[in-house]
Structure formats: C-alpha cells, structure tokens
Coordinates of C-alpha atoms in Angstrom, one line a residue:
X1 CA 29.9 3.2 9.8
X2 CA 31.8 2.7 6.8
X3 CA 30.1 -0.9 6.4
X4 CA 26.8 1.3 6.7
X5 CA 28.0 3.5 4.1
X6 CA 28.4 0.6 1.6
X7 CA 25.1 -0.4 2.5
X8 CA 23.6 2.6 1.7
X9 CA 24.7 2.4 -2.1
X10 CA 22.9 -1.2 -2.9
X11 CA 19.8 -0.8 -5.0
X12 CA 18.0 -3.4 -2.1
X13 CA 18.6 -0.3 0.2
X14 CA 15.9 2.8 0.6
X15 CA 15.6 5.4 2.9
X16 CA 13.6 3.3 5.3
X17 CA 15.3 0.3 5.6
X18 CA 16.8 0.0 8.9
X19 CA 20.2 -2.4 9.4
X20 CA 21.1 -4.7 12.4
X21 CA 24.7 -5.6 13.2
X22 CA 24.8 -8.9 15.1
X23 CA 28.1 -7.9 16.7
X24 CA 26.4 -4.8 18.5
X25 CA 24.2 -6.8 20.3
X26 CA 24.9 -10.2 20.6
X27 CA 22.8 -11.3 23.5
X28 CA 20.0 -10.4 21.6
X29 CA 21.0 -12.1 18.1
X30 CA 18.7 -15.5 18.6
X31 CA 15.4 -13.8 19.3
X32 CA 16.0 -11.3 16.4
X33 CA 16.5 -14.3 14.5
X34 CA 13.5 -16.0 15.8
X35 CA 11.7 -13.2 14.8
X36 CA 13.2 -12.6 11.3
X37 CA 13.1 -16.0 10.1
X38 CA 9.2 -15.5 10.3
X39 CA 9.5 -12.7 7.4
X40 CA 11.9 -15.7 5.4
X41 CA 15.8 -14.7 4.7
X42 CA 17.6 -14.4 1.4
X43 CA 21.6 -14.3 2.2
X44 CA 23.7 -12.2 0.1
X45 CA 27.7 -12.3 0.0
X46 CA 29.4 -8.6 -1.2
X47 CA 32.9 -7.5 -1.4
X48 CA 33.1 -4.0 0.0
X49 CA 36.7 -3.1 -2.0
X50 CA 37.0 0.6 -1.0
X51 CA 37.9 -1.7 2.7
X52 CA 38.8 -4.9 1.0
X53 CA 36.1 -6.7 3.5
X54 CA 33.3 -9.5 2.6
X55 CA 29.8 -8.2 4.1
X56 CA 27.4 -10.9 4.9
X57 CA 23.9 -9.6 4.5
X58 CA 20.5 -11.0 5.0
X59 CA 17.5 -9.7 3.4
X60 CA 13.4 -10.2 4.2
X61 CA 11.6 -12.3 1.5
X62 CA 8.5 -11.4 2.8
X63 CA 7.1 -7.6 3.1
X64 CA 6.6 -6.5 6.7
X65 CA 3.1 -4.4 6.9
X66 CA 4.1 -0.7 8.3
X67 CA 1.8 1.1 9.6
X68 CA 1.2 4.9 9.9
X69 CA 2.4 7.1 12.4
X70 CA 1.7 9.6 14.9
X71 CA 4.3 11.5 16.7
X72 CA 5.2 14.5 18.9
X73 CA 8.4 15.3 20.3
X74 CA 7.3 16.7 23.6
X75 CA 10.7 17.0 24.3
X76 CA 14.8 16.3 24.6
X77 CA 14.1 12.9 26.4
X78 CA 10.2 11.9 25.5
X79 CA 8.1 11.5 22.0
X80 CA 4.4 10.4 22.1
X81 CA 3.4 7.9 19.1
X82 CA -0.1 7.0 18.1
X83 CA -0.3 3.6 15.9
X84 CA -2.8 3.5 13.4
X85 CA -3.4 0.5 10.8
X86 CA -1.6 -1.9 12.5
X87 CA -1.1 -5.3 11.8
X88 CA 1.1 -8.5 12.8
X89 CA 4.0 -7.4 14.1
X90 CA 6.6 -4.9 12.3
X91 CA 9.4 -2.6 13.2
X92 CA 10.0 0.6 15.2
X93 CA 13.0 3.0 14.4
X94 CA 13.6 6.1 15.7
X95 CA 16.5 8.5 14.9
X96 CA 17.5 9.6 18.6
X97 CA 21.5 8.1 19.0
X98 CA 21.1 4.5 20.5
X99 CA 20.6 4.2 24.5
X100 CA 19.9 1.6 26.6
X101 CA 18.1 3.7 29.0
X102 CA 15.1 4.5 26.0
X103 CA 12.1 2.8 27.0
X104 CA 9.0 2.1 25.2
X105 CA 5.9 2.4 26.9
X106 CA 2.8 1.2 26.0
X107 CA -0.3 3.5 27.4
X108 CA -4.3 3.9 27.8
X109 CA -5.5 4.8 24.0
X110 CA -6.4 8.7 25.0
X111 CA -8.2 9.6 21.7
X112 CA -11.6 10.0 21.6
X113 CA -13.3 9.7 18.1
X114 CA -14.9 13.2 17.3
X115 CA -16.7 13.5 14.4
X116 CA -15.5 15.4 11.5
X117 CA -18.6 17.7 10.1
X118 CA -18.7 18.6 13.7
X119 CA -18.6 22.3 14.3
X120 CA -16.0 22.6 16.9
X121 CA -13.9 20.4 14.3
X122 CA -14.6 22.6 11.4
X123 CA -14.0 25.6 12.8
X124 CA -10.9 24.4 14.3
X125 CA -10.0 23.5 10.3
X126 CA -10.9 26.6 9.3
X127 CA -8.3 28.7 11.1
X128 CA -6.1 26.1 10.4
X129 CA -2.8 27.9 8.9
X130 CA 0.7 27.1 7.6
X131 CA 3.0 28.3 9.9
X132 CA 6.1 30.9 8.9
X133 CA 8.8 28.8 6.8
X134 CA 7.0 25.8 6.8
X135 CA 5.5 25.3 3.4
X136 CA 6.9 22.8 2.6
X137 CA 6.9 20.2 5.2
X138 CA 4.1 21.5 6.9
X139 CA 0.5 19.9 5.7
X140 CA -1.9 22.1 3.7
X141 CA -5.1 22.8 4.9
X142 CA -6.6 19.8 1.9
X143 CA -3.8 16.8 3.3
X144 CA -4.7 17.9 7.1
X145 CA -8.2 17.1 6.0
X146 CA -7.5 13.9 4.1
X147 CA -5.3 12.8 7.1
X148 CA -7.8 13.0 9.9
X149 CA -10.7 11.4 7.9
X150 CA -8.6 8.4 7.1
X151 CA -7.5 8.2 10.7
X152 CA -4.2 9.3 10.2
X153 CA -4.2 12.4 12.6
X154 CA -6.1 12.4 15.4
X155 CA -5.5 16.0 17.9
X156 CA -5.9 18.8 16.0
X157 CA -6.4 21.1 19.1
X158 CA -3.1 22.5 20.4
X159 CA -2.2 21.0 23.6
X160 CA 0.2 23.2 25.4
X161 CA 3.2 21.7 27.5
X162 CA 2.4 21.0 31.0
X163 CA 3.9 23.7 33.1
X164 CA 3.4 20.4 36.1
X165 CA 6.9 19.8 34.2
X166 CA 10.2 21.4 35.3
X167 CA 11.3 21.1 32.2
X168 CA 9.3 23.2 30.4
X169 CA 8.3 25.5 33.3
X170 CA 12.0 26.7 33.4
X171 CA 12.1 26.9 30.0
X172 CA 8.6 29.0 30.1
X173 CA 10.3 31.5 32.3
X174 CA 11.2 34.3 30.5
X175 CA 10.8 32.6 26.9
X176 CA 8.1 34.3 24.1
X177 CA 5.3 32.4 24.0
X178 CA 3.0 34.5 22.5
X179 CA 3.3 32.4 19.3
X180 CA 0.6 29.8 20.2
X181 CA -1.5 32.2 22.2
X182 CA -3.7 32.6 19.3
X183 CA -3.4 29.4 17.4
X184 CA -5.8 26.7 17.6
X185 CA -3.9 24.1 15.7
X186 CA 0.0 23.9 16.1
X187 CA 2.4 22.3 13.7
X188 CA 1.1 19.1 11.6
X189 CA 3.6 17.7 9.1
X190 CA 3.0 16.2 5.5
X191 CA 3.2 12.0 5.6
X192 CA 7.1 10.9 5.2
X193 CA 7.1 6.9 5.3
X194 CA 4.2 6.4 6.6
X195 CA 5.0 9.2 9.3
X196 CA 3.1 12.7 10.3
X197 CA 4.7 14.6 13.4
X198 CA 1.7 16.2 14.9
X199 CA 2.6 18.8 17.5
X200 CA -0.8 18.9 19.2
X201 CA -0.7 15.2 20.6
X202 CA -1.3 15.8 24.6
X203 CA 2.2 16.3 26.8
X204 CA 1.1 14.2 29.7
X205 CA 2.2 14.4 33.0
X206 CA 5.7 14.1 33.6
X207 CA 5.4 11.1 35.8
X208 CA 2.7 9.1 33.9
X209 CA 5.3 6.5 33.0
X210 CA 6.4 5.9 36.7
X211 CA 6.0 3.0 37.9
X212 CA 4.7 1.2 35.4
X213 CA 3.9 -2.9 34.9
X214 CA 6.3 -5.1 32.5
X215 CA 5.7 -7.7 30.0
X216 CA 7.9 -11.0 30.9
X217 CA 8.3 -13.1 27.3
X218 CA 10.2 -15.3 29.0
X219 CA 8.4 -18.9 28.6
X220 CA 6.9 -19.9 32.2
X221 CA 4.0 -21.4 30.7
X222 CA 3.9 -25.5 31.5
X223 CA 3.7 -26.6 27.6
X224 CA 7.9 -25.7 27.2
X225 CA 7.2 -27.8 23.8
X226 CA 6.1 -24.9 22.2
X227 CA 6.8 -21.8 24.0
X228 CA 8.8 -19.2 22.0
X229 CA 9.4 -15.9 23.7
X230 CA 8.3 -14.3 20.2
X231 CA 5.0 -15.6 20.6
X232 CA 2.8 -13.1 22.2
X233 CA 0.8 -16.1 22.9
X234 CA 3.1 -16.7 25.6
X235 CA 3.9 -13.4 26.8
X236 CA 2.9 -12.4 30.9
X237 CA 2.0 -9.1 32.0
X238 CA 3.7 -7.9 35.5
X239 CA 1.5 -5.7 37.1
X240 CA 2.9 -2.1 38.5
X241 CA 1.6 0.1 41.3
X242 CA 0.8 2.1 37.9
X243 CA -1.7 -0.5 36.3
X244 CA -2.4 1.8 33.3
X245 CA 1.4 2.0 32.0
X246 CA 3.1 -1.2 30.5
X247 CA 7.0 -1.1 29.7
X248 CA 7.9 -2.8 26.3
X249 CA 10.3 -5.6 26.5
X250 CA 13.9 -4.7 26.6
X251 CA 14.9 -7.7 25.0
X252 CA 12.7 -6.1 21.4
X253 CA 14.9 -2.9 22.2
X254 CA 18.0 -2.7 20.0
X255 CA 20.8 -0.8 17.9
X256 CA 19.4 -0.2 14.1
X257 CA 21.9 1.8 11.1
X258 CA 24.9 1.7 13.8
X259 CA 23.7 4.0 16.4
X260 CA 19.8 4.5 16.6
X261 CA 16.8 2.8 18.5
X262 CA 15.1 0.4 17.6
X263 CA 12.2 -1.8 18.9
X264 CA 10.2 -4.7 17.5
X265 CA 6.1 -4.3 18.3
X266 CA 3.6 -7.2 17.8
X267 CA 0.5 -5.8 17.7
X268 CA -1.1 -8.8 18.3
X269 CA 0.0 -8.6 22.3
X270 CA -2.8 -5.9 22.1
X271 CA -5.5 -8.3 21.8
X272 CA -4.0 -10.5 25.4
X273 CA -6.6 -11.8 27.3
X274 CA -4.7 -10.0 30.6
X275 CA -5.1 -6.3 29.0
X276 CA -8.9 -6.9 28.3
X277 CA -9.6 -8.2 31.2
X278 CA -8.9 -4.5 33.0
X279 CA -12.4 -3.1 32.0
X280 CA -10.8 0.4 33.3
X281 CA -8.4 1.0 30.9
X282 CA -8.8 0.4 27.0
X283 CA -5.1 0.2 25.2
X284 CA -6.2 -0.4 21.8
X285 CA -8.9 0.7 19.6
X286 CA -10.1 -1.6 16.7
X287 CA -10.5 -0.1 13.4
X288 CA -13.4 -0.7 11.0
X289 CA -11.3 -2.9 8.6
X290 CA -9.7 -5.3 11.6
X291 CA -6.3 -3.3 11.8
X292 CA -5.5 -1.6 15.5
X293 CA -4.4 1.8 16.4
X294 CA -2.6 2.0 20.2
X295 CA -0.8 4.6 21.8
X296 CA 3.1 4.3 23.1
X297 CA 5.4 7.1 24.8
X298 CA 9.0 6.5 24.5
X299 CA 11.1 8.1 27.5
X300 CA 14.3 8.5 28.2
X301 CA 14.7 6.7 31.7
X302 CA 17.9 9.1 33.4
X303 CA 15.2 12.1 32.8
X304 CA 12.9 10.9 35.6
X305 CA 16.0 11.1 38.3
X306 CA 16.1 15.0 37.5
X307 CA 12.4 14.9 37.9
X308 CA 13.3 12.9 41.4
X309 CA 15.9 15.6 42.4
X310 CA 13.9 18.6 41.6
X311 CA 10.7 17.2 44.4
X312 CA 13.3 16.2 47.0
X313 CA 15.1 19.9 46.5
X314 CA 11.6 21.6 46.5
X315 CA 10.5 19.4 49.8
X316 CA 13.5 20.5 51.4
X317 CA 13.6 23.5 50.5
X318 CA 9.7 24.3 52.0
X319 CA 10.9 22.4 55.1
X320 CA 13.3 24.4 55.9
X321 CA 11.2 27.4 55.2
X322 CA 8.7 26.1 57.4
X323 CA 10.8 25.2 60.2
X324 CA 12.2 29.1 59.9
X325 CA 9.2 30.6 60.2
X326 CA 8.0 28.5 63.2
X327 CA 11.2 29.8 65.0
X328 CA 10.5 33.2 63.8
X329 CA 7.3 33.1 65.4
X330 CA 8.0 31.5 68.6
X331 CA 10.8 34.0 69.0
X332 CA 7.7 36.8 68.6
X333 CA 5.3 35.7 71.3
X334 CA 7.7 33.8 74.0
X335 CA 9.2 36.8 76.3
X336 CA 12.6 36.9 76.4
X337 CA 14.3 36.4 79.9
X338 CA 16.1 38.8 81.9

C-alpha cells in the first residue's frame, strides 16, 4: 500500500488509472504481458525515499479506448453492467476488495431500443425528479435526457428487486418501502469516468447465472504457430446446461490498486462466430457508428450456496410438513383399536 501511495503522487497518475503488482499474481504475469505489450510499454525507474526502495513501473504508450458505463448494484454480492461504445479490448475495474470467487458473466443483451419522443418515455421524463440529498451526484432532468439519446442510459423505468430472491425478500420484511411506490424512475447518477450508476437496470433472477457455459482461451486449435490465448480469434466457447450465460475467463480476472477486481474484456469475442451462430439469444448490439454495447453481471460466486441452503431448508422443511399432516390425517379416519 505504501508503494500505491507513492504512486498515487506521480503526475503519470489520475484517478482512473488502475496499477498491477506482478508479485500478487504471478501465474497470471505472461498473459497480462501478452496483452499489455499490444498497448507498447515505456519503463520508468523511481526511488521511493520516504521507504528507501527502487519502484520499477511500466506505463502504456498507447491510449486504451474506454467506454461508457452502465451499472446497478443490485446488491452486497451482484452489480449489472451494460457496455456501450465499445471497442478493441480495454480494462474493467471495480472497487469491491479483491476475491477470487468474483465472476464476470457475460449475458443475453436485455434492452430493447424504445424510442425517445415516445409518450410512455416522455412522460416517464416528465416525473422524473432528483431525489432527497442527491443534487449533486444525482443527474438533472437535462443530463438524464442527454444520456439516454446518446445511448448512455438505457432503463429509465424502475425495476423493483425480485422478491424470487431471499435476499431481498427478508430484507422486504418489515422494511419501508413506500419510497418507490410512487416513483417511476429511481436513482440515475451524473457520468464519473465514463461511468453512470443507474438504479433502474432489471434485478434478474437470482439464479440466472447458474450454470452457465465458459470460454476456454487456451490454444487447442491445430495451427500452435500462431495461437495466443489473447487472441479471441482463438478463443472456444464451452457450452452449459444454461446456453444463454457465458463465464468470463478467470485467467483476465485479477488484483488492480492492491486489493480490487479487475478484469480485461475484448469486445471483439462478441463478434465469435460460436455466439452468432445461437439465433436464440443476441449478446451484443451493434451501434450506428461500428462500436458494440453488451451486457455483463458480475456475481459473487459463495452467494449462490446461501441461495443453495435456503431451497434445500425450504424442501425440507414442506416435507416434513407434509409428511405431518398425512399422519395427522390417517390418525383421523383409521379407528383406533381396543
């Protein structure tokens, strides 16, 4: 952390920049490599004299295209991100403390285009309202509207949390909800690096991620010659019993600033001959000047084996119920002996 610190005071460093330690995760050093080397390094030597210690840093030459944002924090252990404008491939930080068990899921592109001048959507605008204490990060009724015509925000119609989900039906039970009853549009943040936290993306079902395919990027193709496993070229898609749900790599999951997650996406996997080939299911939609816009939840993987315990409690807890009152009623109509 102190190293981080240091960092933090070089003018090469902004608020967005994430940091890789290659002694955090070493087994994942060469493809991070692979992948950096593409964006071209410029090495740096500093001498950090607060802890006497020489700092090896390497710097991108070339600028890596971000693109913009979508997020809702559904809750503790799960976020739904929509990607819009994206291009090549390009970074993915988030600020929950590092896990191995965060996955990355990529998902069916659930937005349907609605036209703005349409007069559900304009009179969903018009009761639009900034909510108590929020001025200031909260977007004004102007920024909401600039935001959805250039794509930026997409749901604008609250979507209240599943009460399918234990989690929020126990925390439902005796809470105050009254505070959405009558709003039409929940929270929607102003734009922070090329971020807007929209509170009315959907919840989703609890289990939607179960199950779910995986992308090997692994090189089992015949031509070894020129198989890299950060060409998406390359890349295989492992079908699940959930066909509509693909896991991200884990080997394009690591540490970023010390202790947070980090992934590396290449958009370009989108366009894989294997994911258009499932008529079904569309994971991508391509936007009017060639950039893509997808749809990803990112899960905490431990949450699903409350989920687990919670069915197997509730099945044997109706079991047992049921098997009660088949006794009780067999002890009603069969005559008791003598």
């Amino acid at each position: 952390m102190a190293t981080l610190a240091y960092l933090t005071s070089l003018r090469e460093f902004s608020v967005d920049t994430g940091v890789y330690f290659e002694e955090r995760d070493k087994e994942k050093n060469k493809i991070l490599w692979e992948i950096l080397l593409k964006h071209g390094l410029t090495k740096g030597v500093f001498w950090n004299q607060q802890s006497r210690t020489r700092i090896n840093l390497h710097l991108t030459k070339k600028p890596i295209s971000i693109p913009n944002l979508e997020v809702r924090k559904i809750h503790a252990a799960k976020y739904r991100i929509r990607i819009h404008n994206a291009r090549g491939d390009f970074p993915l930080n988030f600020s929950e403390t590092f896990h191995k068990d965060w996955r990355l899921y990529l998902v069916p592109w659930s937005f349907k285009d609605k036209e703005f001048d349409s007069t559900k959507t304009q009179q969903i605008l018009s009761s639009y309202q900034i909510l108590s204490g929020n001025k200031k990060s909260q977007a004004s009724s102007k920024e909401l509207k600039e935001f959805i015509k250039k794509g930026w925000v997409t749901d604008i119609e609250h979507d209240p949390p599943s009460l399918t989900n234990p989690y929020h039906l126990i925390k439902r039970i005796g809470g105050n909800a009254s505070r959405l009853k009558t709003l039409k549009t929940d929270f929607i943040s102003k734009k922070f690096f090329n971020t807007i936290q929209n509170e009315n993306l959907p919840t989703g079902l609890f289990w939607e991620t179960w199950f779910a395919g995986a992308i090997d990027i692994n090189c089992n193709t015949k031509n070894k010659g020129n198989c890299e496993p950060t060409n998406s070229n390359t890349w295989r898609v492992i079908k699940g019993f959930n066909p509509t749900v693909i896991e991200w790599p884990n080997q394009l999951h690591w540490r970023i600033n010390a202790q947070t997650n980090g992934w590396w996406i290449n958009s370009n996997f989108l366009r894989h001959a294997s994911l258009s080939a499932n008529k079904k299911t569309t994971f991508h939609q391509i936007n009017s000047d060639g950039t893509l816009s997808f749809e990803l939840v990112m899960e905490f993987w431990p949450q699903r084996l409350f989920y687990a315990g919670g069915i197997i409690s509730i099945m044997v807890l109706l079991t047992t119920l049921i098997v009660l009152f088949l006794r009780w009623i067999r002890q009603q109509f069969i005559p008791k002996s003598l």
